Amino acid sequence: MSMSKDIFDRIEQISQNIAAYEIVNAEQLEKFRIQFLGSKNELKGLFGEIKNVANDRKKEFGQAVNALKGKAEEKFNTTKASFSSGSTATKSARLDMSQPSRPAPIGTKHPITIVMNRIIRIFERIGFTVAEEREIEDDWHNFTAMNTPENHPARDMQDTFYLMNSTEQLLRTHTSSVQARVMTTQKPPIRIIAPGRVYRNETISARSHCQFHQVEGLFVDKKVSFADMKQTLLYFTREMYGADAKIRLRPSYFPFTEPSAEMDVYWGLEDEHAYRITKGTGWLEILGCGMVDPNVLSNCGIDPEEYSGFAFGMGIERQAMLQYRINDIRMLFENDVRFLKQFNSAF
Ligand code: DAH
């Protein structure tokens, strides 16, 4: 009788041991398995004891030992499953702080950013500094200060997004607005480039979009000449498109410059692509430029008798599309990762 009691106490004790057994890693799980489920496990010894159990309790004994085995199996299986599903508690307990970290995937730069950064670096080398300004502008900085008063026909050149219920607040239509921001707050000599996003109410197609990017340049000092402008733009073109790149300036019109010009780069006619993008001329327009109109200087509080300057503005999408042979501008705004991850650059 007392023998039976002892053995039932042992079963109870083992049952408690199983419940209390701490398993937080694979090693402990394996130890647990060996101790309670392995070929020489603790429970096996118990089965051999059945001969010492009183006859009227043998059945009860058999059931208790089986239940014990079931309990060990259950604990083993659920713990193992929780390890492989990686529940946080077990995961953090298994964290090996000495393991080298996995490299995090690094994103790539957007082609617009790459081209814009290249342009910025080129101008920084000759003393231009970056001026970044707001995209939500007022009418004065975007148009009026830039010699484009209300009802001026040039306002039709740019279909503008006005903010709701406002004739004053708008999304800037060009980075030329930064010229007005800078000239009203800084004294000459001024030598800035202004990269950024601009907006126009245009129908979206493969060739045009309602948002795009420009880089504006402005140089104001005493005795700044058209020749200074031409030389600066030639320097830029050679840095950007190669030492033997050629440019030409064609007379043009902008309200904020006088005289005004558009600059073409010689792209050549070497292949069909070149033929198509230059419309068979070999020349490609990349920017507008000119001498800052004296009205613009005086609108911004700079004396045109004392100072003169040149300015230019170029589109970025066009240049990125040329460089990477992208034939649909919309790809630049859709942010499809399969497209974007093809671009890689230190710029
Ligand atoms: N703002 C003009 C545009 O968006 C580009 C431009 C032309 C900028 C001549 C200038 C400039 O600074 O001098 O089409």
CSV table of C-alpha atoms and ligand atoms in Angstrom, one decimal:
chain,number,residue,atom,x,y,z
A,1,MET,CA,0.0,0.0,0.0
A,2,SER,CA,2.7,2.5,1.0
A,3,MET,CA,4.7,1.4,-2.0
A,4,SER,CA,1.7,2.5,-4.2
A,5,LYS,CA,1.5,5.8,-2.4
A,6,ASP,CA,5.2,6.5,-3.0
A,7,ILE,CA,5.0,5.8,-6.7
A,8,PHE,CA,1.9,8.0,-7.1
A,9,ASP,CA,3.9,10.8,-5.3
A,10,ARG,CA,6.7,10.3,-7.8
A,11,ILE,CA,4.2,10.6,-10.7
A,12,GLU,CA,2.9,13.8,-9.2
A,13,GLN,CA,6.4,15.1,-8.7
A,14,ILE,CA,7.4,14.4,-12.3
A,15,SER,CA,4.2,16.0,-13.5
A,16,GLN,CA,5.2,19.2,-11.6
A,17,ASN,CA,8.7,19.1,-13.0
A,18,ILE,CA,7.3,18.9,-16.5
A,19,ALA,CA,5.1,21.9,-15.9
A,20,ALA,CA,7.8,23.9,-14.3
A,21,TYR,CA,10.6,23.0,-16.8
A,22,GLU,CA,11.9,26.2,-18.4
A,23,ILE,CA,12.5,26.0,-22.1
A,24,VAL,CA,13.6,29.2,-23.8
A,25,ASN,CA,16.0,27.9,-26.4
A,26,ALA,CA,16.5,24.9,-28.7
A,27,GLU,CA,19.2,23.5,-26.4
A,28,GLN,CA,16.8,23.4,-23.4
A,29,LEU,CA,14.1,21.9,-25.6
A,30,GLU,CA,16.4,19.1,-26.6
A,31,LYS,CA,17.3,18.4,-23.0
A,32,PHE,CA,13.7,18.3,-22.1
A,33,ARG,CA,13.1,15.8,-24.9
A,34,ILE,CA,15.9,13.5,-23.7
A,35,GLN,CA,14.7,13.6,-20.1
A,36,PHE,CA,11.0,13.0,-20.7
A,37,LEU,CA,10.6,11.5,-24.2
A,38,GLY,CA,14.0,10.1,-25.2
A,39,SER,CA,15.0,6.4,-25.3
A,40,LYS,CA,16.1,6.4,-21.7
A,41,ASN,CA,13.5,8.8,-20.4
A,42,GLU,CA,12.3,9.1,-16.8
A,43,LEU,CA,8.9,7.8,-17.5
A,44,LYS,CA,10.2,4.5,-18.8
A,45,GLY,CA,11.4,3.6,-15.4
A,46,LEU,CA,8.0,4.2,-14.0
A,47,PHE,CA,6.4,1.6,-16.3
A,48,GLY,CA,8.7,-1.1,-14.8
A,49,GLU,CA,7.3,-0.3,-11.4
A,50,ILE,CA,3.9,-1.5,-12.2
A,51,LYS,CA,4.6,-4.8,-10.4
A,52,ASN,CA,5.0,-2.9,-7.2
A,53,VAL,CA,1.6,-1.3,-7.4
A,54,ALA,CA,-1.4,-2.8,-5.6
A,55,ASN,CA,-3.6,-4.7,-7.9
A,56,ASP,CA,-6.6,-2.5,-7.4
A,57,ARG,CA,-4.6,0.5,-8.4
A,58,LYS,CA,-2.7,-0.9,-11.4
A,59,LYS,CA,-5.3,0.6,-13.9
A,60,GLU,CA,-5.1,3.9,-12.3
A,61,PHE,CA,-1.4,3.8,-12.3
A,62,GLY,CA,-1.2,2.9,-16.0
A,63,GLN,CA,-3.5,5.9,-16.8
A,64,ALA,CA,-1.5,8.3,-14.7
A,65,VAL,CA,1.8,7.3,-16.4
A,66,ASN,CA,0.2,7.6,-19.9
A,67,ALA,CA,-1.2,11.1,-18.9
A,68,LEU,CA,2.3,12.1,-17.9
A,69,LYS,CA,3.7,11.0,-21.2
A,70,GLY,CA,0.9,12.9,-23.0
A,71,LYS,CA,1.8,16.0,-20.9
A,72,ALA,CA,5.5,15.9,-21.8
A,73,GLU,CA,4.6,15.4,-25.5
A,74,GLU,CA,2.2,18.3,-25.5
A,75,LYS,CA,4.7,20.6,-23.9
A,76,PHE,CA,7.4,19.6,-26.3
A,77,ASN,CA,5.2,20.1,-29.4
A,78,THR,CA,3.7,23.4,-28.4
A,79,THR,CA,7.1,24.8,-27.4
A,80,LYS,CA,8.7,23.6,-30.6
A,81,ALA,CA,5.9,25.2,-32.7
A,82,SER,CA,6.2,28.5,-30.9
A,83,PHE,CA,9.9,28.5,-31.7
A,84,SER,CA,9.4,28.0,-35.4
A,85,SER,CA,6.6,30.6,-35.6
A,86,GLY,CA,8.9,32.9,-33.8
A,87,SER,CA,6.6,34.4,-31.1
A,88,THR,CA,8.2,37.5,-29.7
A,89,ALA,CA,8.8,36.2,-26.2
A,90,THR,CA,10.8,33.2,-27.3
A,91,LYS,CA,12.5,35.2,-30.1
A,92,SER,CA,13.9,37.9,-27.9
A,93,ALA,CA,15.0,35.2,-25.4
A,94,ARG,CA,16.9,33.5,-28.2
A,95,LEU,CA,18.5,36.8,-29.5
A,96,ASP,CA,22.2,36.4,-30.0
A,97,MET,CA,23.7,39.8,-29.5
A,98,SER,CA,27.1,38.7,-30.8
A,99,GLN,CA,25.8,37.8,-34.3
A,100,PRO,CA,26.8,40.1,-37.1
A,101,SER,CA,23.8,42.1,-38.3
A,102,ARG,CA,22.2,41.3,-41.7
A,103,PRO,CA,22.8,44.1,-44.2
A,104,ALA,CA,19.7,46.3,-44.5
A,105,PRO,CA,18.5,46.7,-48.0
A,106,ILE,CA,19.5,50.2,-49.2
A,107,GLY,CA,17.2,52.2,-51.5
A,108,THR,CA,18.4,53.8,-54.7
A,109,LYS,CA,18.4,57.4,-55.6
A,110,HIS,CA,15.6,58.6,-57.9
A,111,PRO,CA,17.0,59.5,-61.4
A,112,ILE,CA,15.7,63.1,-60.9
A,113,THR,CA,17.7,63.4,-57.7
A,114,ILE,CA,20.8,62.0,-59.4
A,115,VAL,CA,20.6,64.5,-62.2
A,116,MET,CA,19.7,67.4,-60.0
A,117,ASN,CA,22.6,66.6,-57.6
A,118,ARG,CA,25.0,66.5,-60.5
A,119,ILE,CA,23.9,69.9,-61.7
A,120,ILE,CA,24.2,71.3,-58.2
A,121,ARG,CA,27.8,70.0,-57.8
A,122,ILE,CA,28.8,71.5,-61.1
A,123,PHE,CA,27.6,75.0,-60.1
A,124,GLU,CA,28.9,74.7,-56.5
A,125,ARG,CA,32.4,74.3,-57.9
A,126,ILE,CA,32.2,77.8,-59.3
A,127,GLY,CA,30.8,79.5,-56.2
A,128,PHE,CA,27.1,79.1,-56.5
A,129,THR,CA,25.2,78.2,-53.3
A,130,VAL,CA,21.9,76.3,-53.1
A,131,ALA,CA,18.8,78.3,-52.3
A,132,GLU,CA,15.7,76.2,-51.5
A,133,GLU,CA,12.3,77.9,-51.2
A,134,ARG,CA,8.6,77.2,-50.8
A,135,GLU,CA,6.5,75.4,-53.4
A,136,ILE,CA,3.3,77.2,-52.3
A,137,GLU,CA,4.1,80.7,-53.5
A,138,ASP,CA,2.3,84.0,-53.6
A,139,ASP,CA,1.3,85.7,-56.8
A,140,TRP,CA,3.9,88.5,-56.3
A,141,HIS,CA,7.0,86.3,-56.1
A,142,ASN,CA,5.9,84.0,-58.9
A,143,PHE,CA,4.6,86.6,-61.4
A,144,THR,CA,4.5,90.3,-60.4
A,145,ALA,CA,8.1,90.6,-59.1
A,146,MET,CA,9.3,88.7,-62.2
A,147,ASN,CA,7.9,91.4,-64.4
A,148,THR,CA,4.8,89.5,-65.3
A,149,PRO,CA,2.0,91.8,-64.1
A,150,GLU,CA,-1.7,90.8,-64.1
A,151,ASN,CA,-3.1,90.7,-67.6
A,152,HIS,CA,0.4,90.4,-69.1
A,153,PRO,CA,0.2,88.0,-72.0
A,154,ALA,CA,3.1,85.9,-70.6
A,155,ARG,CA,0.8,84.7,-67.8
A,156,ASP,CA,-1.0,82.7,-70.4
A,157,MET,CA,2.2,80.8,-71.0
A,158,GLN,CA,1.8,79.0,-67.7
A,159,ASP,CA,-1.5,77.6,-66.6
A,160,THR,CA,-1.4,77.9,-62.9
A,161,PHE,CA,-2.8,75.9,-60.0
A,162,TYR,CA,-4.2,78.3,-57.5
A,163,LEU,CA,-5.0,77.2,-54.0
A,164,MET,CA,-8.7,76.8,-53.2
A,165,ASN,CA,-10.6,80.1,-53.0
A,166,SER,CA,-7.4,82.1,-53.6
A,167,THR,CA,-6.1,84.3,-56.3
A,168,GLU,CA,-3.0,85.0,-54.2
A,169,GLN,CA,-1.7,81.6,-53.2
A,170,LEU,CA,-0.5,79.2,-55.9
A,171,LEU,CA,1.8,76.3,-56.6
A,172,ARG,CA,4.8,77.9,-58.1
A,173,THR,CA,5.0,77.5,-61.9
A,174,HIS,CA,8.7,77.9,-62.1
A,175,THR,CA,11.7,78.2,-59.8
A,176,SER,CA,12.2,81.8,-61.0
A,177,SER,CA,10.1,82.7,-57.9
A,178,VAL,CA,13.2,81.9,-55.8
A,179,GLN,CA,15.0,84.8,-57.6
A,180,ALA,CA,12.5,87.2,-56.1
A,181,ARG,CA,12.8,85.5,-52.6
A,182,VAL,CA,16.6,85.8,-52.7
A,183,MET,CA,16.9,89.3,-54.1
A,184,THR,CA,14.4,90.8,-51.6
A,185,THR,CA,16.4,89.3,-48.7
A,186,GLN,CA,20.0,89.3,-49.8
A,187,LYS,CA,22.4,92.0,-51.0
A,188,PRO,CA,24.6,91.5,-54.1
A,189,PRO,CA,26.9,89.8,-54.9
A,190,ILE,CA,24.3,87.0,-55.3
A,191,ARG,CA,25.2,83.7,-56.8
A,192,ILE,CA,22.6,81.0,-56.2
A,193,ILE,CA,21.1,78.0,-57.8
A,194,ALA,CA,17.6,77.0,-56.8
A,195,PRO,CA,16.6,73.4,-57.4
A,196,GLY,CA,13.0,72.2,-56.9
A,197,ARG,CA,9.6,71.1,-57.9
A,198,VAL,CA,7.2,73.2,-59.9
A,199,TYR,CA,3.6,72.7,-61.1
A,200,ARG,CA,1.6,73.5,-64.1
A,201,ASN,CA,-1.9,72.7,-65.0
A,202,GLU,CA,-1.1,70.6,-68.0
A,203,THR,CA,-2.6,67.4,-69.4
A,204,ILE,CA,-0.5,64.4,-68.4
A,205,SER,CA,1.0,62.6,-71.3
A,206,ALA,CA,4.2,60.7,-72.2
A,207,ARG,CA,5.9,64.1,-72.8
A,208,SER,CA,4.4,66.4,-70.2
A,209,HIS,CA,3.3,66.3,-66.6
A,210,CYS,CA,1.6,68.6,-64.1
A,211,GLN,CA,4.6,68.5,-61.8
A,212,PHE,CA,8.2,68.6,-62.7
A,213,HIS,CA,11.6,69.9,-61.5
A,214,GLN,CA,13.8,72.8,-62.4
A,215,VAL,CA,17.1,74.3,-61.5
A,216,GLU,CA,17.2,78.0,-61.5
A,217,GLY,CA,20.4,80.1,-61.5
A,218,LEU,CA,21.0,83.7,-60.6
A,219,PHE,CA,24.1,85.8,-60.6
A,220,VAL,CA,23.9,89.5,-59.6
A,221,ASP,CA,26.9,91.8,-59.1
A,222,LYS,CA,28.5,94.9,-60.5
A,223,LYS,CA,29.3,94.7,-64.2
A,224,VAL,CA,27.9,91.2,-64.9
A,225,SER,CA,27.8,90.7,-68.6
A,226,PHE,CA,26.1,88.5,-71.2
A,227,ALA,CA,29.6,87.0,-71.9
A,228,ASP,CA,29.9,86.0,-68.3
A,229,MET,CA,26.6,84.1,-68.7
A,230,LYS,CA,27.6,82.4,-71.9
A,231,GLN,CA,30.9,81.3,-70.4
A,232,THR,CA,29.2,80.0,-67.2
A,233,LEU,CA,26.7,78.0,-69.3
A,234,LEU,CA,29.4,76.6,-71.5
A,235,TYR,CA,31.3,75.5,-68.4
A,236,PHE,CA,28.2,73.8,-67.1
A,237,THR,CA,27.5,72.1,-70.4
A,238,ARG,CA,31.0,70.7,-70.7
A,239,GLU,CA,30.9,69.4,-67.2
A,240,MET,CA,27.5,67.8,-67.7
A,241,TYR,CA,27.8,66.5,-71.3
A,242,GLY,CA,31.5,66.2,-72.0
A,243,ALA,CA,34.5,68.3,-72.7
A,244,ASP,CA,33.8,68.6,-76.4
A,245,ALA,CA,30.1,69.5,-76.0
A,246,LYS,CA,28.9,72.5,-78.1
A,247,ILE,CA,26.2,75.0,-77.3
A,248,ARG,CA,24.3,77.7,-79.2
A,249,LEU,CA,22.2,80.5,-77.9
A,250,ARG,CA,19.0,81.5,-79.8
A,251,PRO,CA,17.2,84.8,-79.2
A,252,SER,CA,14.0,84.2,-77.2
A,253,TYR,CA,11.6,86.0,-74.9
A,254,PHE,CA,11.0,85.8,-71.2
A,255,PRO,CA,9.4,88.6,-69.2
A,256,PHE,CA,12.1,88.6,-66.5
A,257,THR,CA,15.1,88.8,-68.8
A,258,GLU,CA,16.3,91.2,-71.4
A,259,PRO,CA,17.8,90.1,-73.7
A,260,SER,CA,16.6,86.5,-73.4
A,261,ALA,CA,17.9,83.4,-75.0
A,262,GLU,CA,17.3,79.7,-75.2
A,263,MET,CA,20.3,77.4,-75.1
A,264,ASP,CA,20.7,74.3,-77.2
A,265,VAL,CA,23.3,71.5,-76.7
A,266,TYR,CA,24.6,69.7,-79.8
A,267,TRP,CA,23.4,66.1,-79.3
A,268,GLY,CA,24.4,64.9,-82.8
A,269,LEU,CA,22.6,62.7,-85.3
A,270,GLU,CA,24.5,59.5,-84.7
A,271,ASP,CA,21.5,57.2,-84.2
A,272,GLU,CA,17.8,57.1,-84.7
A,273,HIS,CA,17.2,58.1,-81.1
A,274,ALA,CA,19.3,61.3,-81.5
A,275,TYR,CA,17.5,62.0,-84.7
A,276,ARG,CA,14.1,61.7,-83.1
A,277,ILE,CA,14.8,63.7,-80.0
A,278,THR,CA,16.5,66.6,-81.9
A,279,LYS,CA,13.8,66.5,-84.6
A,280,GLY,CA,16.5,66.0,-87.2
A,281,THR,CA,18.6,69.1,-86.3
A,282,GLY,CA,21.1,67.5,-83.9
A,283,TRP,CA,20.4,70.4,-81.5
A,284,LEU,CA,18.5,70.1,-78.2
A,285,GLU,CA,17.1,72.9,-76.1
A,286,ILE,CA,17.9,72.5,-72.5
A,287,LEU,CA,17.4,75.9,-70.8
A,288,GLY,CA,16.2,79.5,-70.9
A,289,CYS,CA,18.4,82.3,-69.9
A,290,GLY,CA,19.1,86.0,-70.2
A,291,MET,CA,20.2,89.2,-68.5
A,292,VAL,CA,18.0,90.0,-65.5
A,293,ASP,CA,15.5,92.7,-66.6
A,294,PRO,CA,16.2,96.0,-64.8
A,295,ASN,CA,12.5,96.0,-63.7
A,296,VAL,CA,13.0,92.7,-61.8
A,297,LEU,CA,16.0,94.2,-60.0
A,298,SER,CA,14.1,97.3,-59.0
A,299,ASN,CA,11.0,95.3,-58.0
A,300,CYS,CA,13.2,93.5,-55.6
A,301,GLY,CA,15.0,96.6,-54.2
A,302,ILE,CA,18.2,96.3,-56.1
A,303,ASP,CA,19.5,99.3,-58.0
A,304,PRO,CA,19.7,98.4,-61.7
A,305,GLU,CA,22.1,101.4,-62.3
A,306,GLU,CA,24.6,99.8,-59.9
A,307,TYR,CA,24.0,96.1,-60.5
A,308,SER,CA,23.4,93.8,-63.4
A,309,GLY,CA,22.9,90.0,-63.5
A,310,PHE,CA,22.1,86.9,-65.5
A,311,ALA,CA,19.6,84.2,-64.8
A,312,PHE,CA,18.8,80.8,-66.3
A,313,GLY,CA,16.3,78.0,-65.7
A,314,MET,CA,16.4,74.4,-66.8
A,315,GLY,CA,14.1,71.5,-66.7
A,316,ILE,CA,15.4,68.3,-65.1
A,317,GLU,CA,13.0,65.6,-66.4
A,318,ARG,CA,14.1,66.3,-70.0
A,319,GLN,CA,17.7,65.9,-69.1
A,320,ALA,CA,17.1,62.8,-67.1
A,321,MET,CA,15.1,61.2,-69.8
A,322,LEU,CA,17.8,62.0,-72.3
A,323,GLN,CA,20.5,60.6,-70.2
A,324,TYR,CA,18.7,57.4,-69.2
A,325,ARG,CA,16.7,57.0,-72.4
A,326,ILE,CA,13.4,57.1,-70.6
A,327,ASN,CA,10.7,57.6,-73.1
A,328,ASP,CA,7.7,58.3,-70.9
A,329,ILE,CA,7.8,61.1,-68.3
A,330,ARG,CA,5.1,59.4,-66.2
A,331,MET,CA,7.6,56.7,-65.2
A,332,LEU,CA,9.4,59.4,-63.2
A,333,PHE,CA,6.4,60.0,-60.9
A,334,GLU,CA,4.9,56.5,-60.6
A,335,ASN,CA,7.5,55.3,-58.1
A,336,ASP,CA,7.5,51.7,-59.4
A,337,VAL,CA,10.3,50.1,-57.4
A,338,ARG,CA,11.2,47.8,-60.4
A,339,PHE,CA,11.9,51.0,-62.4
A,340,LEU,CA,13.6,52.9,-59.6
A,341,LYS,CA,16.0,50.2,-58.4
A,342,GLN,CA,17.7,50.3,-61.8
A,343,PHE,CA,19.3,53.6,-60.9
A,344,ASN,CA,22.4,53.7,-58.9
A,345,SER,CA,24.8,56.6,-58.4
A,346,ALA,CA,27.1,58.1,-55.8
A,347,PHE,CA,25.5,61.6,-56.6
B,1,DAH,N1,11.2,80.3,-65.8
B,1,DAH,C1,11.3,79.9,-67.2
B,1,DAH,C2,10.4,78.7,-67.4
B,1,DAH,O1,9.9,78.1,-66.5
B,1,DAH,C3,12.8,79.4,-67.4
B,1,DAH,C4,13.7,80.6,-67.4
B,1,DAH,C5,14.0,81.3,-68.5
B,1,DAH,C6,14.3,80.9,-66.2
B,1,DAH,C7,14.9,82.3,-68.5
B,1,DAH,C8,15.2,82.0,-66.2
B,1,DAH,C9,15.5,82.7,-67.4
B,1,DAH,O2,15.9,82.4,-65.1
B,1,DAH,O3,16.4,83.7,-67.3
B,1,DAH,O4,10.2,78.4,-68.6
